[in-house]
XYZ file of C-alpha atoms in Angstrom:
375
model
C -15.810 -6.212 -44.058
C -17.939 -4.000 -41.810
C -17.618 -3.465 -38.062
C -20.788 -4.760 -36.410
C -20.031 -4.624 -32.700
C -17.448 -3.183 -30.273
C -17.483 -4.593 -26.743
C -15.398 -3.454 -23.734
C -14.736 -6.385 -21.379
C -13.441 -5.795 -17.850
C -11.547 -8.841 -16.573
C -9.713 -8.851 -13.230
C -7.392 -5.798 -13.532
C -7.572 -5.393 -17.294
C -9.811 -3.850 -19.921
C -10.104 -5.756 -23.196
C -11.986 -4.698 -26.288
C -13.485 -7.133 -28.771
C -14.373 -5.877 -32.260
C -16.676 -8.008 -34.416
C -17.253 -7.892 -38.170
C -19.936 -9.057 -40.596
C -17.536 -11.722 -41.882
C -17.402 -13.384 -38.478
C -13.822 -12.290 -37.762
C -13.209 -10.924 -34.270
C -10.268 -8.885 -33.040
C -8.931 -8.397 -29.512
C -7.256 -5.323 -28.006
C -6.387 -3.912 -24.585
C -6.564 -0.457 -22.987
C -3.652 0.866 -20.950
C -5.584 3.444 -18.940
C -4.394 1.561 -15.823
C -6.342 3.015 -12.890
C -9.126 4.559 -14.990
C -10.489 1.499 -16.754
C -14.152 2.307 -16.093
C -13.671 5.669 -17.801
C -11.808 4.031 -20.671
C -14.599 1.465 -21.030
C -17.085 4.339 -21.378
C -14.810 5.929 -24.000
C -14.832 2.654 -25.954
C -18.626 2.780 -26.040
C -18.552 6.402 -27.228
C -16.028 5.710 -29.994
C -17.902 2.584 -31.079
C -20.972 4.642 -32.018
C -18.891 6.341 -34.697
C -17.142 3.302 -36.199
C -19.846 0.621 -36.280
C -20.744 0.128 -39.935
C -17.317 1.288 -41.099
C -14.866 -0.833 -43.105
C -12.626 -2.606 -40.571
C -9.738 -2.788 -43.038
C -9.337 1.019 -43.194
C -7.201 1.083 -40.061
C -5.301 4.313 -40.715
C -8.509 6.110 -41.687
C -10.336 4.890 -38.575
C -7.371 5.815 -36.372
C -7.441 9.384 -37.656
C -11.237 9.496 -37.518
C -11.230 8.589 -33.806
C -8.162 10.684 -32.986
C -9.543 13.853 -34.582
C -13.161 13.318 -33.530
C -13.059 15.642 -30.535
C -9.365 16.371 -30.036
C -9.823 15.463 -26.395
C -7.118 13.062 -25.326
C -5.735 11.667 -22.059
C -5.301 8.140 -20.740
C -8.928 7.002 -20.793
C -9.671 8.182 -24.321
C -6.360 7.185 -25.881
C -6.518 3.836 -24.080
C -9.894 3.216 -25.708
C -8.627 4.249 -29.145
C -5.552 2.044 -28.665
C -7.574 -1.025 -27.734
C -9.816 -0.631 -30.769
C -6.816 -0.104 -33.039
C -5.072 -3.263 -31.766
C -8.277 -5.218 -32.350
C -8.512 -3.892 -35.921
C -4.949 -5.026 -36.652
C -5.822 -8.407 -35.131
C -8.761 -8.628 -37.551
C -6.569 -7.651 -40.508
C -4.025 -10.339 -39.686
C -6.748 -12.963 -39.392
C -8.355 -11.767 -42.623
C -5.130 -12.268 -44.585
C -3.911 -15.275 -42.603
C -0.667 -13.683 -41.358
C 0.774 -12.264 -38.136
C 0.331 -8.505 -37.852
C 4.083 -7.945 -38.138
C 3.887 -9.262 -41.723
C 1.479 -6.444 -42.540
C 3.947 -3.971 -40.998
C 6.740 -4.987 -43.371
C 7.801 -8.351 -41.982
C 10.304 -9.343 -39.316
C 13.549 -7.445 -38.805
C 14.744 -10.104 -36.344
C 13.984 -13.661 -35.328
C 13.262 -13.045 -31.638
C 12.871 -10.182 -29.160
C 15.240 -9.696 -26.264
C 13.353 -9.025 -23.028
C 14.066 -7.634 -19.613
C 12.669 -9.342 -16.559
C 10.878 -7.638 -13.675
C 12.508 -7.802 -10.255
C 10.665 -6.682 -7.133
C 11.529 -6.552 -3.437
C 10.911 -4.620 -0.227
C 14.540 -4.854 0.912
C 17.913 -4.513 -0.752
C 18.547 -8.177 -0.031
C 15.367 -9.250 -1.813
C 16.206 -7.139 -4.860
C 19.752 -8.465 -5.069
C 18.447 -12.040 -4.745
C 15.937 -11.294 -7.524
C 18.747 -10.114 -9.793
C 20.660 -13.318 -9.212
C 17.553 -15.423 -9.829
C 16.810 -13.633 -13.106
C 20.351 -14.282 -14.293
C 20.079 -17.962 -13.335
C 16.920 -18.207 -15.498
C 18.848 -16.994 -18.534
C 17.702 -13.370 -18.668
C 20.340 -10.964 -19.949
C 18.591 -7.820 -18.724
C 16.691 -6.880 -15.572
C 14.164 -4.075 -15.397
C 11.668 -2.384 -13.138
C 14.755 -2.211 -10.931
C 14.476 0.617 -8.445
C 17.385 2.073 -6.465
C 14.846 3.232 -3.869
C 13.370 0.627 -1.522
C 9.922 1.478 -0.172
C 9.721 -0.501 3.051
C 7.085 1.738 4.605
C 3.290 1.913 4.461
C 2.569 4.016 1.349
C -0.719 5.224 2.832
C 1.385 7.285 5.264
C 4.101 9.874 4.623
C 7.552 8.478 3.888
C 10.190 8.655 6.621
C 12.527 11.633 6.317
C 15.894 11.096 4.648
C 18.600 13.647 3.997
C 19.659 14.206 0.383
C 23.065 12.656 1.023
C 21.563 9.650 2.801
C 18.881 8.958 0.212
C 21.082 9.359 -2.853
C 24.010 7.586 -1.214
C 21.916 4.522 -0.384
C 20.417 4.469 -3.870
C 23.847 4.561 -5.507
C 25.047 1.747 -3.266
C 22.058 -0.435 -4.165
C 22.875 -0.106 -7.850
C 26.437 -1.134 -6.995
C 25.100 -4.258 -5.314
C 22.884 -5.059 -8.312
C 25.883 -4.811 -10.630
C 28.092 -6.935 -8.392
C 25.324 -9.560 -8.107
C 25.125 -10.182 -11.861
C 28.442 -8.942 -13.233
C 28.644 -7.421 -16.681
C 26.754 -10.310 -18.302
C 23.381 -8.738 -17.426
C 22.120 -5.245 -18.255
C 20.447 -3.166 -15.564
C 17.411 -1.087 -16.552
C 17.141 1.394 -13.687
C 13.568 2.537 -12.956
C 13.124 5.776 -10.991
C 9.326 6.040 -11.330
C 9.473 9.854 -11.344
C 10.671 9.957 -7.718
C 13.434 12.538 -8.198
C 13.640 16.274 -8.533
C 15.936 17.594 -11.259
C 18.855 17.982 -8.843
C 18.309 14.538 -7.313
C 18.084 12.911 -10.742
C 21.377 14.460 -11.799
C 23.167 13.497 -8.579
C 21.925 9.909 -8.735
C 22.763 9.489 -12.416
C 26.294 10.722 -11.897
C 26.705 8.354 -8.966
C 25.575 5.221 -10.840
C 27.239 6.053 -14.162
C 30.225 3.790 -13.387
C 27.887 0.764 -13.132
C 26.847 1.234 -16.783
C 23.027 1.119 -16.608
C 21.384 0.159 -19.881
C 18.991 3.041 -19.354
C 17.739 5.463 -16.699
C 13.954 5.481 -16.790
C 11.603 8.326 -15.888
C 13.944 10.154 -13.511
C 11.562 13.141 -13.219
C 7.848 13.759 -13.691
C 6.569 13.713 -17.303
C 4.708 17.011 -17.055
C 7.417 19.323 -18.367
C 9.669 18.195 -21.223
C 12.216 20.865 -20.334
C 12.833 19.153 -16.986
C 13.959 16.018 -18.827
C 16.101 18.157 -21.125
C 17.818 19.687 -18.106
C 18.612 16.253 -16.685
C 19.805 14.865 -20.010
C 22.261 17.739 -20.532
C 24.050 17.014 -17.247
C 24.308 13.204 -17.161
C 26.105 10.573 -19.224
C 23.714 7.617 -19.160
C 20.815 7.038 -21.596
C 17.349 8.223 -20.604
C 14.252 6.117 -21.297
C 10.816 7.687 -21.069
C 7.404 7.940 -22.710
C 5.160 5.372 -21.059
C 2.748 8.127 -20.000
C 2.686 9.925 -23.335
C -0.560 9.640 -25.274
C 0.319 10.948 -28.728
C 3.059 10.718 -31.368
C 3.427 14.495 -31.120
C 4.526 14.289 -27.480
C 7.288 11.885 -28.472
C 8.263 14.180 -31.346
C 8.720 17.140 -29.019
C 10.970 15.234 -26.611
C 13.002 13.580 -29.367
C 13.530 16.948 -31.063
C 14.915 18.326 -27.796
C 17.481 15.488 -27.643
C 16.277 14.463 -24.191
C 15.643 10.745 -24.768
C 17.688 7.833 -26.108
C 15.064 5.108 -25.611
C 11.409 5.949 -26.275
C 8.864 3.896 -24.340
C 5.553 3.946 -26.229
C 2.792 1.993 -24.506
C 0.949 0.274 -27.355
C -2.205 0.252 -25.222
C -2.236 3.998 -24.629
C -0.220 5.751 -27.375
C -2.681 4.949 -30.151
C -2.329 1.191 -30.465
C -0.160 -0.514 -33.063
C -0.791 2.375 -35.475
C 0.426 4.948 -32.965
C 3.410 2.844 -31.917
C 4.608 2.291 -35.473
C 4.450 6.043 -36.115
C 6.519 6.691 -32.987
C 9.047 3.973 -33.848
C 9.566 5.359 -37.353
C 9.990 8.888 -36.030
C 12.490 7.714 -33.412
C 14.464 5.779 -36.040
C 15.026 8.970 -38.021
C 16.742 10.503 -34.972
C 18.809 7.457 -33.955
C 16.561 6.787 -30.953
C 15.734 3.200 -29.994
C 12.366 1.730 -28.972
C 11.573 -0.115 -25.743
C 7.811 -0.813 -25.751
C 6.219 -0.254 -22.349
C 4.323 -3.351 -21.242
C 2.964 -3.506 -17.673
C -0.365 -5.133 -18.545
C -1.582 -8.532 -19.704
C -0.398 -10.901 -22.413
C -2.596 -9.081 -24.956
C -0.342 -6.057 -24.498
C 2.736 -8.281 -24.789
C 1.552 -9.812 -28.058
C 0.689 -6.373 -29.470
C 4.119 -5.078 -28.451
C 5.790 -8.011 -30.185
C 4.374 -6.877 -33.520
C 6.401 -3.665 -33.116
C 9.404 -5.553 -31.742
C 9.421 -7.778 -34.822
C 9.004 -5.059 -37.426
C 10.772 -1.940 -36.085
C 14.458 -1.752 -37.110
C 15.274 0.358 -34.041
C 13.677 -1.988 -31.496
C 16.045 -2.441 -28.519
C 14.439 -4.614 -25.833
C 10.956 -5.635 -24.641
C 9.526 -5.275 -21.144
C 8.279 -8.670 -19.948
C 6.135 -8.537 -16.776
C 5.690 -11.331 -14.272
C 2.695 -13.654 -14.212
C 1.933 -14.092 -17.913
C 2.238 -17.882 -17.648
C 0.163 -18.110 -14.446
C -3.556 -17.772 -13.534
C -5.548 -15.706 -14.128
C -3.759 -14.788 -17.373
C -2.991 -18.353 -18.411
C -6.684 -19.173 -17.925
C -8.354 -16.277 -19.742
C -5.707 -15.650 -22.434
C -4.197 -18.302 -24.683
C -1.555 -19.027 -25.732
C 0.567 -17.169 -23.167
C 3.905 -15.861 -24.473
C 6.898 -17.619 -22.925
C 10.474 -16.394 -22.632
C 13.358 -18.695 -23.578
C 16.838 -17.760 -22.387
C 15.968 -14.093 -22.213
C 14.079 -13.854 -25.522
C 10.466 -14.006 -26.678
C 9.827 -15.839 -29.923
C 7.454 -14.511 -32.578
C 4.650 -16.927 -33.348
C 3.146 -17.462 -36.781
C -0.481 -17.237 -35.656
C -2.574 -14.825 -37.753
C -3.386 -11.539 -36.047
C -1.643 -10.624 -32.795
C -1.626 -14.290 -31.811
C -3.719 -14.505 -28.657
C -7.396 -15.090 -27.801
C -9.670 -14.306 -24.870
C -11.359 -17.299 -23.276
C -15.145 -17.530 -23.416
C -16.665 -16.211 -20.188
C -13.417 -14.566 -19.022
C -15.260 -11.782 -17.183
C -17.299 -14.328 -15.233
C -14.197 -16.382 -14.400
C -12.332 -13.339 -13.083
C -14.649 -10.381 -12.320
C -13.302 -6.848 -12.474
C -10.956 -6.122 -9.563
C -9.596 -2.561 -9.901
C -6.092 -1.733 -8.749
C -5.714 0.166 -5.498
C -3.057 2.875 -5.440
C -1.751 5.398 -2.914
C 0.148 8.538 -3.816
C 3.658 8.623 -2.360
C 3.949 11.559 0.027
C 6.970 12.951 1.895
C 7.508 13.343 5.627
C 6.238 16.925 5.594
């Protein structure tokens, strides 16, 4: 079964990759390069020149072939490799008539617990979102920030003293906990907004509210920074969504600085990369929380790891997967039931791209501003 064509497809805010074979089987993947999708699309085209004509069933070989080709990495390149890899697994599942998780060793569980995204520009909105998530049956809430950005991000943030900023953040977490009681877990998302000292102070302040995990408290650039935080706090750290390679995860795990790894299937090397990371984490007693901020293609790829990894903990479940444009261009959309996603029996990853998706929803790149301080 030879690869005959590899096509990057930009749709709305996502980059999909379709891989075709001479047996008429197509596979679908997604790149997680986020704000650099045009660059990742170009990387897909570059990688495709080297794999067209190759045997689509040799997934591990092709993964290593692409990974070692130049030894240049980064979000755009690894996003492209990841999308192709997901598509190859999709093809393999369709070829053998089974879900991908069956090819990874079968299911370890019958459904995947998820955490729901809660957003808001005020404390009141965030607390109301927590209550609403609980009323819908979710047992965990994520993307939950203790910092409320009520200002225009294109301008510097208003000045806050250390005591004022950390004190308000601790109190918000208290309100989240009181809003849902102990029946719902809180996944606290810092989004790299703290220095080492701030991260330690905040973690110590919210420890009594028993967060499920404390995500990305400091920037991902220096692993030793995360080590320093982890040594001085008593709540679990989750990180890894910006890591591109299994080796990066290995270095952090070896340092004992993470309790929940967060591989992004669409940027860490696809399903192949994620399964390597999950197995490595299992050996060190570290659990897996697949990062999933993208479309339902990402969700369905993540679920293959959630089903098959013994150390899977919980799955990120973003808003809007059952609504247009996703419900129009991707079918069937995954649906949560009482805080869990069910694994379907569809061969491959279990989702298809609608014909003419790019024409229905033309590329609309995300617009982002860097958060700056008052000075």
